[in-house]
Each structure stands twice: as C-alpha cells, then as structure tokens.
PDB file of C-alpha atoms in Angstrom:
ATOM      1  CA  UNK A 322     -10.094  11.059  14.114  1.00  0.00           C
ATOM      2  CA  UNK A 323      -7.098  13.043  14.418  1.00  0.00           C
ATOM      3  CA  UNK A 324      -5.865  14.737  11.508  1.00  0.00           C
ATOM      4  CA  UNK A 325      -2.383  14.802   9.880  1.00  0.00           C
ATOM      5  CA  UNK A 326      -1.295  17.973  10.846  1.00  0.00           C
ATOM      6  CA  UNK A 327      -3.244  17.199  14.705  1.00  0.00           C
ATOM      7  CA  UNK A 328       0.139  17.076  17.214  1.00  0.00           C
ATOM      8  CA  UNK A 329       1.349  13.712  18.803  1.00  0.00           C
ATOM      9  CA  UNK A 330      -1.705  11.585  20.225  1.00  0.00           C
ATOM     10  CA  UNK A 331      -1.565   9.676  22.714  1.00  0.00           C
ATOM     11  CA  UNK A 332      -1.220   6.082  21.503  1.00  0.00           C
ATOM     12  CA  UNK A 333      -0.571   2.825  23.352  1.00  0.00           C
ATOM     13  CA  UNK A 334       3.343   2.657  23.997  1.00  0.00           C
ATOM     14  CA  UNK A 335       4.778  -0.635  23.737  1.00  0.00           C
ATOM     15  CA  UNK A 336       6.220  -2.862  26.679  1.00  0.00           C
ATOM     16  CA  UNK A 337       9.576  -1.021  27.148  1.00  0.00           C
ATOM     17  CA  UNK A 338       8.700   2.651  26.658  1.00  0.00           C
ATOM     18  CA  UNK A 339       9.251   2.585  23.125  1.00  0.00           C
ATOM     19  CA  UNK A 340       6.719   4.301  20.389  1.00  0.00           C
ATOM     20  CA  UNK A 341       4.570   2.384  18.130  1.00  0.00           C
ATOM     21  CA  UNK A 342       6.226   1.521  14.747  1.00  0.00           C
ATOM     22  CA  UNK A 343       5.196   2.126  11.769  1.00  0.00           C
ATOM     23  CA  UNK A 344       6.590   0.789   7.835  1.00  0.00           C
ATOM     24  CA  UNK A 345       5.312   2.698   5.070  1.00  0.00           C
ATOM     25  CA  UNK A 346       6.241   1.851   1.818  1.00  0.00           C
ATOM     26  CA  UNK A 347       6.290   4.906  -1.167  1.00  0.00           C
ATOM     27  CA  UNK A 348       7.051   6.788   1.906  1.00  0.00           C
ATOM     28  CA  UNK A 349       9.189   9.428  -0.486  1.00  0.00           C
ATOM     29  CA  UNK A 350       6.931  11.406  -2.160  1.00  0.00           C
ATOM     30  CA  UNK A 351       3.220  12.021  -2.533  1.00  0.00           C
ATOM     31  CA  UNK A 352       0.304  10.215  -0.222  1.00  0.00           C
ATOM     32  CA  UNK A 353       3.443   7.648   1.079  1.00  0.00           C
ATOM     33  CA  UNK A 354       5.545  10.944   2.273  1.00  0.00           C
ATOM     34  CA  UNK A 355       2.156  12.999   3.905  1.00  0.00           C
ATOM     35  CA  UNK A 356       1.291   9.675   5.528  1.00  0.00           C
ATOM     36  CA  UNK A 357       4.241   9.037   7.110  1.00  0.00           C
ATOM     37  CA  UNK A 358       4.482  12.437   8.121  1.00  0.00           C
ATOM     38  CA  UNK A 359       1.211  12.450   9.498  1.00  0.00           C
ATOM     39  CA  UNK A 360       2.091   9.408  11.443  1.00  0.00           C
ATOM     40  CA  UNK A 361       5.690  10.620  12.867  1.00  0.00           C
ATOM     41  CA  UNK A 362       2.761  13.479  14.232  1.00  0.00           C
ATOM     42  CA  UNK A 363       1.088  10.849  15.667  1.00  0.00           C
ATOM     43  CA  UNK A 364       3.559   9.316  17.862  1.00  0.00           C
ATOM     44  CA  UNK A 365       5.054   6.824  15.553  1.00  0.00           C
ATOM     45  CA  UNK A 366       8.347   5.385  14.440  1.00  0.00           C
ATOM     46  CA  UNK A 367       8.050   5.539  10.933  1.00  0.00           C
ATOM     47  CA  UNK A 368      10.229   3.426   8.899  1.00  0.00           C
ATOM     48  CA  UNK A 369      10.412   4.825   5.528  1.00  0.00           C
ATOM     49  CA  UNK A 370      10.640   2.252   2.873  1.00  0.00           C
ATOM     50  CA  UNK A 371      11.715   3.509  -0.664  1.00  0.00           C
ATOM     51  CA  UNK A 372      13.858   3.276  -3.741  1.00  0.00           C
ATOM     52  CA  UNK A 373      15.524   6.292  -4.172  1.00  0.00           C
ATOM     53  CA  UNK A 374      18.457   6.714  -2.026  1.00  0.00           C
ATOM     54  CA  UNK A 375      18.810  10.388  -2.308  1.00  0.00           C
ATOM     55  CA  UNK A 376      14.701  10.723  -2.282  1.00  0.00           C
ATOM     56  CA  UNK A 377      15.226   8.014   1.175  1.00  0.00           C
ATOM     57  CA  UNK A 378      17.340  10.590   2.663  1.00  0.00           C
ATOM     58  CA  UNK A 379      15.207  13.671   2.097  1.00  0.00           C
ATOM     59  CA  UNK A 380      11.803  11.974   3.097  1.00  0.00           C
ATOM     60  CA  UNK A 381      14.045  10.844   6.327  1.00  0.00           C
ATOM     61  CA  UNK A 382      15.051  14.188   7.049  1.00  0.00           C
ATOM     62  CA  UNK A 383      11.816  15.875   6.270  1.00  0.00           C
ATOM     63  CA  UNK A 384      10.434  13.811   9.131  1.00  0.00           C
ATOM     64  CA  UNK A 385      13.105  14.409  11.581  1.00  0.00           C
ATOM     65  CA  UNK A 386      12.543  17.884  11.104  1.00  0.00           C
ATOM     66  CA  UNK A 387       8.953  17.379  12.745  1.00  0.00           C
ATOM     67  CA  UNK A 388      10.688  17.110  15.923  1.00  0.00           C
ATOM     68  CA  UNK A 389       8.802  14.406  17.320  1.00  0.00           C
ATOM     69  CA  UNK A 390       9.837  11.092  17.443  1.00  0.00           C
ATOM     70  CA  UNK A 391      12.687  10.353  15.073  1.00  0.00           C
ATOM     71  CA  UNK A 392      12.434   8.117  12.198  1.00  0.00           C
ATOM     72  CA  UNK A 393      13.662   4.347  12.021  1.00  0.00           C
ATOM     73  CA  UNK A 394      16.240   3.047  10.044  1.00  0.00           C
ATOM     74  CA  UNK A 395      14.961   3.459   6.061  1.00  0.00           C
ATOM     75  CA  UNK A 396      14.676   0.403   4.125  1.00  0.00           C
ATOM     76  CA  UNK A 397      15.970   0.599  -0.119  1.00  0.00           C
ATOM     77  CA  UNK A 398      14.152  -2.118  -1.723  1.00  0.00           C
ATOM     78  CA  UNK A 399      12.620  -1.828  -5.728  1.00  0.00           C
ATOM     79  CA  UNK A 400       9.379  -3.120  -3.935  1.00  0.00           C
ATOM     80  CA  UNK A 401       8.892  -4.648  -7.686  1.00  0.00           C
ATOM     81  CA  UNK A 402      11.753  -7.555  -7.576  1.00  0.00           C
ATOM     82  CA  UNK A 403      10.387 -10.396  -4.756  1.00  0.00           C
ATOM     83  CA  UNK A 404      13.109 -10.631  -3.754  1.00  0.00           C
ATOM     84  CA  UNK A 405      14.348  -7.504  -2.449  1.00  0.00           C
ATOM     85  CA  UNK A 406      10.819  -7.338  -0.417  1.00  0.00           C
ATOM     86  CA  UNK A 407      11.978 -10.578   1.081  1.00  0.00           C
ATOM     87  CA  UNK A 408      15.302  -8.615   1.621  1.00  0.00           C
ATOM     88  CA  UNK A 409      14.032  -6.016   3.331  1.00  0.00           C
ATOM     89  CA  UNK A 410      11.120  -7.937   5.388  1.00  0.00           C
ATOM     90  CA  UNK A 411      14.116  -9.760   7.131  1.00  0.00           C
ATOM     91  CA  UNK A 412      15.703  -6.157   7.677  1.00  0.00           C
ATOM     92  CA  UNK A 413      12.441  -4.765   9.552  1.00  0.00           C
ATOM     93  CA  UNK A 414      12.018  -8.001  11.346  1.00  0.00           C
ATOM     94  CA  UNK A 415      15.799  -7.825  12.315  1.00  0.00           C
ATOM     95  CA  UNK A 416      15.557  -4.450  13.743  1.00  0.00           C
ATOM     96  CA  UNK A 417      11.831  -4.035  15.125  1.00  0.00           C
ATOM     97  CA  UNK A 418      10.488  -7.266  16.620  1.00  0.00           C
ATOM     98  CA  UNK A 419       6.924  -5.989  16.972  1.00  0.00           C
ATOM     99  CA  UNK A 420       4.917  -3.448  14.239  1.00  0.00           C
ATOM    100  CA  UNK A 421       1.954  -1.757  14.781  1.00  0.00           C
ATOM    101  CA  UNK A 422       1.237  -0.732  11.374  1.00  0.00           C
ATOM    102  CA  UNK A 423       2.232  -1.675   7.820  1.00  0.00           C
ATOM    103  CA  UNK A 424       1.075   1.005   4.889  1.00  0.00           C
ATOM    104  CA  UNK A 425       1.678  -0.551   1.572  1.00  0.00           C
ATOM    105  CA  UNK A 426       1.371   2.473  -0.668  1.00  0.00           C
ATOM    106  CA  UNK A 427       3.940   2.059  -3.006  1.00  0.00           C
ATOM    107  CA  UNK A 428       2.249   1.707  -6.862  1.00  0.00           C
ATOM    108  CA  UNK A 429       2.715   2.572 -10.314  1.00  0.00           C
ATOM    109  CA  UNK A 430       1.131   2.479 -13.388  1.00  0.00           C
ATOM    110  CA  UNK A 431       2.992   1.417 -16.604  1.00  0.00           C
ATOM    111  CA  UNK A 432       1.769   2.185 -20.416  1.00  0.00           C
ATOM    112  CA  UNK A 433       3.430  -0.461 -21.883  1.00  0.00           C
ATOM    113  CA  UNK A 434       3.871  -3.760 -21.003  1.00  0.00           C
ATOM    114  CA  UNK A 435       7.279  -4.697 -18.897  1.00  0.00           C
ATOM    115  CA  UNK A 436       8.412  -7.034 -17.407  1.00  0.00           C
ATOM    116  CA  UNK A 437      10.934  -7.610 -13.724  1.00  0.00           C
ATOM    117  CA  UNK A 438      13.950  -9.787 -13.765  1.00  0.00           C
ATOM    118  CA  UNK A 439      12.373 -11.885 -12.366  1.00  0.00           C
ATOM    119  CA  UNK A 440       9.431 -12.825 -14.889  1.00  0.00           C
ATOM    120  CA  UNK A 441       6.326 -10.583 -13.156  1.00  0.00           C
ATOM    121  CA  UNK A 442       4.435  -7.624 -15.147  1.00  0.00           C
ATOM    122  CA  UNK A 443       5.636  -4.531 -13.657  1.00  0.00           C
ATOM    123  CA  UNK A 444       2.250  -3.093 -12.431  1.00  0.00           C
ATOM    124  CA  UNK A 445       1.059  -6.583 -10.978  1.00  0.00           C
ATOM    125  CA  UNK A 446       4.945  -7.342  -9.392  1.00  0.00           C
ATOM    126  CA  UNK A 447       4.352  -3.713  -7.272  1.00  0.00           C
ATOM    127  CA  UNK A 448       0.801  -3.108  -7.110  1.00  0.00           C
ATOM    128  CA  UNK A 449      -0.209  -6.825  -6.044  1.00  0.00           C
ATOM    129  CA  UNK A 450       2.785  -9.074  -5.696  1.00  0.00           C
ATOM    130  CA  UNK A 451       4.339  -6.969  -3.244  1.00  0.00           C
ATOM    131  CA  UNK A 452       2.358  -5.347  -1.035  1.00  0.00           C
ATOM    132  CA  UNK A 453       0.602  -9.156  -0.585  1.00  0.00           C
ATOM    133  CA  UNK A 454       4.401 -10.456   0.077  1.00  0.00           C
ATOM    134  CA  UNK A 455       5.836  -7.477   2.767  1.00  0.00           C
ATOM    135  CA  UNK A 456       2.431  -8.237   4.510  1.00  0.00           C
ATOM    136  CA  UNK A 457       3.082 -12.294   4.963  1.00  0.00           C
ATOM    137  CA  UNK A 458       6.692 -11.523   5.870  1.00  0.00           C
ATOM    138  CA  UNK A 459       5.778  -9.202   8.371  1.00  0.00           C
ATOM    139  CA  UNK A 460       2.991 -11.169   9.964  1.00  0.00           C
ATOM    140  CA  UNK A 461       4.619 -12.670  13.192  1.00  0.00           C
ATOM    141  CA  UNK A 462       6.025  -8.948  13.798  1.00  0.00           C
ATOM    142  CA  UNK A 463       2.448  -7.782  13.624  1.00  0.00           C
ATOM    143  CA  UNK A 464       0.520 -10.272  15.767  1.00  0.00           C
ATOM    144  CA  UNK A 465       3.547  -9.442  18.141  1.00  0.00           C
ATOM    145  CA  UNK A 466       2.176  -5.836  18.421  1.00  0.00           C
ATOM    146  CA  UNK A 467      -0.034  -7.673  20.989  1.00  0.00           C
ATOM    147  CA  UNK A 468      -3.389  -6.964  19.065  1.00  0.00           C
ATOM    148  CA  UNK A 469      -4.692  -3.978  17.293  1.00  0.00           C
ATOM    149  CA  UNK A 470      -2.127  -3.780  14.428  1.00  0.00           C
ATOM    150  CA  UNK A 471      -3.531  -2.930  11.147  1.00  0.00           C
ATOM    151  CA  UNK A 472      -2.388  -3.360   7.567  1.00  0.00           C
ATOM    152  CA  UNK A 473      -3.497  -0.527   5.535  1.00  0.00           C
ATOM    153  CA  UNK A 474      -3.328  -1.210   1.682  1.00  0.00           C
ATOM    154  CA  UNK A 475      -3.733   1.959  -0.547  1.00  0.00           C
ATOM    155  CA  UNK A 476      -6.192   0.816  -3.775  1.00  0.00           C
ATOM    156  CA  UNK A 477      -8.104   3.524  -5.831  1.00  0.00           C
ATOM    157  CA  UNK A 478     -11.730   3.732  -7.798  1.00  0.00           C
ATOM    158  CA  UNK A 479      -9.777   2.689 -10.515  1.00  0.00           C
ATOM    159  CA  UNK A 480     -10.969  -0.562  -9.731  1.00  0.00           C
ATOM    160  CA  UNK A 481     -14.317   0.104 -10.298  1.00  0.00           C
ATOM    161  CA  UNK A 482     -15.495  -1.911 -14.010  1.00  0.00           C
ATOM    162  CA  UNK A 483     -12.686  -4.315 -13.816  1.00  0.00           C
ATOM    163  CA  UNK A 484     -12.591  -7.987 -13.720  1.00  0.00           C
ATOM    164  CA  UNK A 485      -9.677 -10.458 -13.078  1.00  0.00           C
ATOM    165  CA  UNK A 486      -8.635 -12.787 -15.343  1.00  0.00           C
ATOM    166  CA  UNK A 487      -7.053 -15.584 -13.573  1.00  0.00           C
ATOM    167  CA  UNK A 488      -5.873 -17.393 -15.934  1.00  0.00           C
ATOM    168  CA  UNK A 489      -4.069 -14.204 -17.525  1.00  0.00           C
ATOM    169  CA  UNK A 490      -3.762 -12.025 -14.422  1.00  0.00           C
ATOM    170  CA  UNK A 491      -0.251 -10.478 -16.202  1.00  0.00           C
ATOM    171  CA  UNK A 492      -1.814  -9.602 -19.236  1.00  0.00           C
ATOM    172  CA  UNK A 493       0.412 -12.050 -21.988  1.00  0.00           C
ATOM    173  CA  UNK A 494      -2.348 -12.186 -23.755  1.00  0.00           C
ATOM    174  CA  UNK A 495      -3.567  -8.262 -24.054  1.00  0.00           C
ATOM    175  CA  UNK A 496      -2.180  -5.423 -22.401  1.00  0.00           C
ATOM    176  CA  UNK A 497      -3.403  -1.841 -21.222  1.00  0.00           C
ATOM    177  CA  UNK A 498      -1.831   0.021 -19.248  1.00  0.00           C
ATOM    178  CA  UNK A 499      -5.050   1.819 -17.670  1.00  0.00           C
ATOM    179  CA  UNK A 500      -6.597  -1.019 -17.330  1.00  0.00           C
ATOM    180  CA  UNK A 501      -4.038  -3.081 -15.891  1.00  0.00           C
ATOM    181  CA  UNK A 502      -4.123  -0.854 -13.124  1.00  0.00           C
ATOM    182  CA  UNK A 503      -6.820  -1.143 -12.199  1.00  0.00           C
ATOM    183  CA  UNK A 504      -7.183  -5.021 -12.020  1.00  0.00           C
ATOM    184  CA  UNK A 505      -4.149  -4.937  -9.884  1.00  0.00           C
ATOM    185  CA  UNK A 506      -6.384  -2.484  -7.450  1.00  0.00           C
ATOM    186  CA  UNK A 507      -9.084  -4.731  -7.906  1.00  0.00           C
ATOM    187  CA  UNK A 508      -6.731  -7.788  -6.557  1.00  0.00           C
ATOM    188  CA  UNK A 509      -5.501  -5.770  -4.303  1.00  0.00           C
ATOM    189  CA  UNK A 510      -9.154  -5.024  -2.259  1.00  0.00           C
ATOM    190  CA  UNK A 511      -9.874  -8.574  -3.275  1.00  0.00           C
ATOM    191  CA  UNK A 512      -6.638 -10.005  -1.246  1.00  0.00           C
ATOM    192  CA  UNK A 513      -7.186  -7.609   1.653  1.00  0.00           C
ATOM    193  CA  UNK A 514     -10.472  -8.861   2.427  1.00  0.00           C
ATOM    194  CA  UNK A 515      -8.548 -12.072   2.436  1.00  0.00           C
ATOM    195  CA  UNK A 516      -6.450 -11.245   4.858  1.00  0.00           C
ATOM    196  CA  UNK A 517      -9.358 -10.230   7.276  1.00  0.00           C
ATOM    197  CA  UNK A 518     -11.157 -13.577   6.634  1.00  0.00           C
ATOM    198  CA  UNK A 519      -7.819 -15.361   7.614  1.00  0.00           C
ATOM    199  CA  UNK A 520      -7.159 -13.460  11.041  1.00  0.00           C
ATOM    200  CA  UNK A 521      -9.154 -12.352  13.833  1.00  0.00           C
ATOM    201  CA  UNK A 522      -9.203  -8.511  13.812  1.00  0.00           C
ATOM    202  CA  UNK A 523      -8.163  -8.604  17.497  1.00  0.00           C
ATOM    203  CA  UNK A 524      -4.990  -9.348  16.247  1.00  0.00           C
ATOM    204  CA  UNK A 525      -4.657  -7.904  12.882  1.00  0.00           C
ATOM    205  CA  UNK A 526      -6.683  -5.784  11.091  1.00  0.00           C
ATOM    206  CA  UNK A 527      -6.607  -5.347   7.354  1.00  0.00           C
ATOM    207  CA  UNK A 528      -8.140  -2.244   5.660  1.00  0.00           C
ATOM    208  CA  UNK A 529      -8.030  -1.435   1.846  1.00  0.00           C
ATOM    209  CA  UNK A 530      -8.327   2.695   1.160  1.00  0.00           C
ATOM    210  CA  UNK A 531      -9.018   4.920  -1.941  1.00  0.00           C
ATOM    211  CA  UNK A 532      -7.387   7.914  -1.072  1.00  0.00           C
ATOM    212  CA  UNK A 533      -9.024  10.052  -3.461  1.00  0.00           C
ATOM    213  CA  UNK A 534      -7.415  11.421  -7.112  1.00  0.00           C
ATOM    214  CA  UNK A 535      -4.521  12.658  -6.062  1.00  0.00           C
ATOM    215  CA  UNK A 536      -1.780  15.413  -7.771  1.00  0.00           C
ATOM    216  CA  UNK A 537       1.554  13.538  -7.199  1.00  0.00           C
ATOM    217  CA  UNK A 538       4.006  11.717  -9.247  1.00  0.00           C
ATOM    218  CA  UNK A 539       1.653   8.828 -10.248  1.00  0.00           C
ATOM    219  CA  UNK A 540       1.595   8.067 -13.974  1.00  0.00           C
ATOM    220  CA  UNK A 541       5.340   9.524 -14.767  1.00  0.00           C
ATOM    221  CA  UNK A 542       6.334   6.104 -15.749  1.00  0.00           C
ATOM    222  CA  UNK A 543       3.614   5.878 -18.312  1.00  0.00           C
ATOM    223  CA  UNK A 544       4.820   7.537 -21.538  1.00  0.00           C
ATOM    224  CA  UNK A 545       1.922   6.799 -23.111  1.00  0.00           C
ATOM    225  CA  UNK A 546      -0.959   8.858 -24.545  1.00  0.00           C
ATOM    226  CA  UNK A 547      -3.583   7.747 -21.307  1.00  0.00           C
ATOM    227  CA  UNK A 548      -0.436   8.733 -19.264  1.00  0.00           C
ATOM    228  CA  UNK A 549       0.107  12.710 -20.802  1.00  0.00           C
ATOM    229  CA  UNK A 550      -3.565  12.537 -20.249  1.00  0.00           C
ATOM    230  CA  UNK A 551      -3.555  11.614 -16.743  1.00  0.00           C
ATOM    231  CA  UNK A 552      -0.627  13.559 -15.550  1.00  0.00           C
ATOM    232  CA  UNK A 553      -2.585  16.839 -17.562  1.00  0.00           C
ATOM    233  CA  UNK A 554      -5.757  15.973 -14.901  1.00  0.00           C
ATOM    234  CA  UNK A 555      -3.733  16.528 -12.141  1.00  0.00           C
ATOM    235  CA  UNK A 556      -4.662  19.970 -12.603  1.00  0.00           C
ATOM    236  CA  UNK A 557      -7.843  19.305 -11.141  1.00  0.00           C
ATOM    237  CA  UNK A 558      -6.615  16.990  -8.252  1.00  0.00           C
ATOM    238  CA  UNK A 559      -6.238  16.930  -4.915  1.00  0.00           C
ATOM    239  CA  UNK A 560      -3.086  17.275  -2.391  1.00  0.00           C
ATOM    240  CA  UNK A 561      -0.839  14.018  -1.246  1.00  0.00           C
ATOM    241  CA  UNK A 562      -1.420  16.080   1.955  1.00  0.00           C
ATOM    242  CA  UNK A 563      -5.424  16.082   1.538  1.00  0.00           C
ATOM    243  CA  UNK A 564      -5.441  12.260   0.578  1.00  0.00           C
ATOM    244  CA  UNK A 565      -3.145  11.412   3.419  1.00  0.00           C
ATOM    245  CA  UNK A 566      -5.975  11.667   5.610  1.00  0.00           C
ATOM    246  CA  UNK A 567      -8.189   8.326   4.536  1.00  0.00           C
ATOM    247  CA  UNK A 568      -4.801   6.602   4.762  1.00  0.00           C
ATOM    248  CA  UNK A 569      -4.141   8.070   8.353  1.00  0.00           C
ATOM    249  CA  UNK A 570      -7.912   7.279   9.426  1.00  0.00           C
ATOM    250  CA  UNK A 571      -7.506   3.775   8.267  1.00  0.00           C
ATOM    251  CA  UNK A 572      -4.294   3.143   9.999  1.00  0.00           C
ATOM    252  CA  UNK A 573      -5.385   5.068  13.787  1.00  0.00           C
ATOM    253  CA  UNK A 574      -9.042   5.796  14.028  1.00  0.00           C
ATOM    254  CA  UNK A 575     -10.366   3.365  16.618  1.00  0.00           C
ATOM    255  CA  UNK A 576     -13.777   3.168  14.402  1.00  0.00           C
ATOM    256  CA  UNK A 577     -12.318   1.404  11.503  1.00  0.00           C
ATOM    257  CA  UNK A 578     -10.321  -0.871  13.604  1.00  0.00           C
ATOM    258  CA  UNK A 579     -13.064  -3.577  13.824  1.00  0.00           C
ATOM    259  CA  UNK A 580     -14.089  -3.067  10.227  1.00  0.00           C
ATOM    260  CA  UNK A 581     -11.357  -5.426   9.290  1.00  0.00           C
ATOM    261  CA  UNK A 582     -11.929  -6.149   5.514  1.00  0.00           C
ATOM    262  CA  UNK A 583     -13.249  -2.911   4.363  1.00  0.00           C
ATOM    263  CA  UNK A 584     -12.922  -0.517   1.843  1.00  0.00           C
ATOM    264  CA  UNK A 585     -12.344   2.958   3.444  1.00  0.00           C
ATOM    265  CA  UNK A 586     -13.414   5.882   1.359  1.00  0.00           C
ATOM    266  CA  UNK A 587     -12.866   9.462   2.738  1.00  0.00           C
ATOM    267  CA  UNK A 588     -12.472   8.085   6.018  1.00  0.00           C
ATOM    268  CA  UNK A 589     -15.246   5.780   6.426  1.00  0.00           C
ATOM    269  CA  UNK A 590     -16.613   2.414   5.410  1.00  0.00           C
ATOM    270  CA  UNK A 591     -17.907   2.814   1.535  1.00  0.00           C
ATOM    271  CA  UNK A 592     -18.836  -0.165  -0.979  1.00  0.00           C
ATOM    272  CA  UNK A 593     -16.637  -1.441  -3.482  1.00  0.00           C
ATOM    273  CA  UNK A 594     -17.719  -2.732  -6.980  1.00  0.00           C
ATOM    274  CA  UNK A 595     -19.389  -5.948  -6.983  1.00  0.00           C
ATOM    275  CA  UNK A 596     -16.661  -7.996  -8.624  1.00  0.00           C
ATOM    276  CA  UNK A 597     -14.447  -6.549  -5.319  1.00  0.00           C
ATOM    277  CA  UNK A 598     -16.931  -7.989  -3.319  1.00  0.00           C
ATOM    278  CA  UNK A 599     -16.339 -11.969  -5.152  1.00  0.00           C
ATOM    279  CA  UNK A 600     -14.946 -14.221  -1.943  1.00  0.00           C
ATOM    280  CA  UNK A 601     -15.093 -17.223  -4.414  1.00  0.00           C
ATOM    281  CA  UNK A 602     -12.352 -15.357  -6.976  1.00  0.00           C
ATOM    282  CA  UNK A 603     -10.686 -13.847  -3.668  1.00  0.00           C
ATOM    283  CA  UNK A 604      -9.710 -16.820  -2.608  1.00  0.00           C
ATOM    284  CA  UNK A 605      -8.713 -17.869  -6.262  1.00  0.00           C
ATOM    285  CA  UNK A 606      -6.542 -14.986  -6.018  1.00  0.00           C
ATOM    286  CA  UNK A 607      -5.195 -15.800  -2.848  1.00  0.00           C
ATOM    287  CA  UNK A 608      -4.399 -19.227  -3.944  1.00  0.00           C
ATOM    288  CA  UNK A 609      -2.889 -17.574  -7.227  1.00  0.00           C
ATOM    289  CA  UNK A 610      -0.674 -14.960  -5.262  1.00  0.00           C
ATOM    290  CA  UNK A 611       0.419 -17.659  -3.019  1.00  0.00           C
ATOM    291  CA  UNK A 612       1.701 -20.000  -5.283  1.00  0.00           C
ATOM    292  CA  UNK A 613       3.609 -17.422  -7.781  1.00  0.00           C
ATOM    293  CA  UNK A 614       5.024 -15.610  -4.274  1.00  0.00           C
ATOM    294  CA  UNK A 615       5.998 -18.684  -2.375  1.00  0.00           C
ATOM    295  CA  UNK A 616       3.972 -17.214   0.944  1.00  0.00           C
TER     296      UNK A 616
END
C-alpha cells in the first residue's frame, strides 16, 4: 500500500472532476493529524473535524501547506455532546453530498468518572457514542460515494481482557478509568463488525484498526496515577506519524477493502480477543447504542 509520506495516488475521481473526500475526526494532533496528512498526500479532500479552534486552524494550514489538494471546510464539534455530532453531520452532508471515507479517531481516556451535559460518561459519549452516531448520520453520503467507501474506526489492544457490561456499560456502578477505556474499544470493534454485517461491503466497508502505542497527547485528561504512568511510557512509544500508517492502509489499500468487519493490525487482518469476536452481545450493543443515540 502506499505510504503516508508516498505522493498523490491515483484514486478514483468522482463524477464532476472533484477529489475523493475524506472526514477525519481528532484530525488536530497525533494519529488524527498524520492521517489526514497522509490522506491530503493521497489525493483527498480532507475535512478536518476538531475542537480546538486555534488547533482547527493550524492542522488546516499544516495541510494546505502540502500543496496538494486543499483542505475542506473544518468542522468544530466536542465530538462528546450528541448533539453537536448531529450538528456537524448536517454540516458535512450540507457541503459534500458524497464521502469516500469517514476516520473516527477522535478518543480520550478519563481517570475519573465524568459526566456530558447531556447525561453520557465521558469516555463512552466520545469513544463509542460518537463515532457510532457521525457514522449513521453520514450513511446516505457514503453509499452515495457509489461503492467502495470505507469507515475506518481507530480502537487499540486495550481491548484485549475486557468484557461489556450491558446493563452498566457507563460504569454507575464502578468506575476505572483504564479500564473503561478499554470496554469502550471493545464496543467499539464490537459495533464495527456490526456495521459490516448490516451493509454489503460493495457499498460500505467498515474496518476497526489498532494503530499501535502511540507517543501523542492521549491520556492528558487523566490526572490520575494510571494516567502520569501512561503519559511517562510514552517514552518508549511510537510516532503519530508511524501509527498513521495502519489507519491509512485501512482507509486506501484495495486488500482490506473486502475484509469489511475486521480488525486491522499493522496493516493487515489480525484477531481480536474472543469477547470482540461475540455477534450475540454485538448486536446487544447495537441495540443498546441505538436506543440511547436515537440512530
């Protein structure tokens, strides 16, 4: 597959001469930034979707400066508060009828329990919640891509030993922040593979990645002690630019595009846990999700 640094490939171009678009969420800083950066490379119209105005604007500049094809319109949205990923859903669907790829990479891991306006545990609201929500908005824009869109949802390891409770999935009950986490990556493989058994991959595929442990800003939310720990470990991890690359593979390389379901590690196919691989509690889930989203 082409790597992120490879110069613009030559990908399908849209009726009406116009590039292939792509919405990446995180998109201003760490694996969200090198993706989309990899992407703009790659011929796309990369529409960064982020929090931070001023970080908005210097992610948006950094990839104008590639030179290639210019950046879309940014999106601000907390991707935590449904709402405002309804908001800006109706935004992207207002000003690009058709999308070719959706990277949900935004995350976060919180130490102590908190809680949205609007009722959800942080790490579940942006970790699950959301990315499940942006993807149902956006669905008739992707099956308008014509076939061969893929949704490309950024998990981690960190699911590996977890189990959901459904009938706790916030954590009322008991909450760790390490551990929360990783349920919420856990759902998050879970619901993706629910997404593939819902839609043909002809039209949409839907891949879940684990980029690899990865230095970046992850974790500087989470005052507590796991957090200091985590954020020390960095040390010994590897570049946003480095991790970018599973993320890019999952999103372009033609291979994966028929593996609609999978769990991509380092660029190919690998096995999740077992309790990743439950269809009876992924559809629980997606029942679950629905409901509390309204999708």
């Amino acid at each position: 597959m082409p790597q992120p640094d490879a110069p613009a490939a030559a990908l399908a171009t849209p009726a009406g001469g116009r590039p292939p678009v792509a919405v990446v969420t995180g998109a201003t800083s760490g694996i969200g930034f090198e993706s989309a950066r990899a992407l703009t490379r790659l011929g796309f119209e990369v529409v960064v979707v982020g929090r931070d105005p001023a970080r908005i604007r210097a992610a948006v500049d950094g990839l104008r400066a590639l030179g290639t094809v210019p950046p879309a319109a940014p999106i601000r949205a907390d991707l935590s508060s449904l709402a405002e990923v309804r908001a800006a859903a109706a935004r992207i669907r207002a000003d690009h009828p058709r999308v070719d790829r959706l990277v949900n990479c935004a995350g976060a891991i919180f130490g102590r329990r908190e809680e949205t306006a609007e009722g959800h545990e942080r790490t579940w609201a942006l970790n699950v919640l959301s990315p499940y929500l942006l993807t149902r908005e956006l669905a008739p824009t992707l099956r308008a891509a014509g076939g061969g869109a893929r949704v490309v949802n950024v998990a981690s390891a960190a699911h590996r030993g977890q189990h959901l409770d459904l009938a706790d999935p916030e954590g009322r009950a008991r909450y760790r922040g390490w551990s929360a986490y990783g349920r919420s990556k856990l759902a998050l493989i879970l619901l993706t593979a629910a997404f593939a058994r819902r839609e043909p991959a002809e039209v949409v595929s839907y891949l879940s990645v684990h980029p690899g442990f990865v230095r970046s800003r992850f974790g500087a939310n989470d005052r507590s002690a796991a957090g200091w720990g985590l954020r020390a470990a960095m040390l010994l991890a590897i570049s946003p630019k480095r991790a970018a690359r599973t993320v890019v593979a999952a999103a372009v390389d033609p291979g994966l595009g028929s593996a609609t379901g999978s769990y991509v590690v380092r660029s190919r196919v690998a096995q999740p846990s077992r309790a990743a691989l439950d269809t009876t509690v992924g559809d629980r889930l997606w029942e679950l999700v629905g409901a509390t989203t309204g999708a």
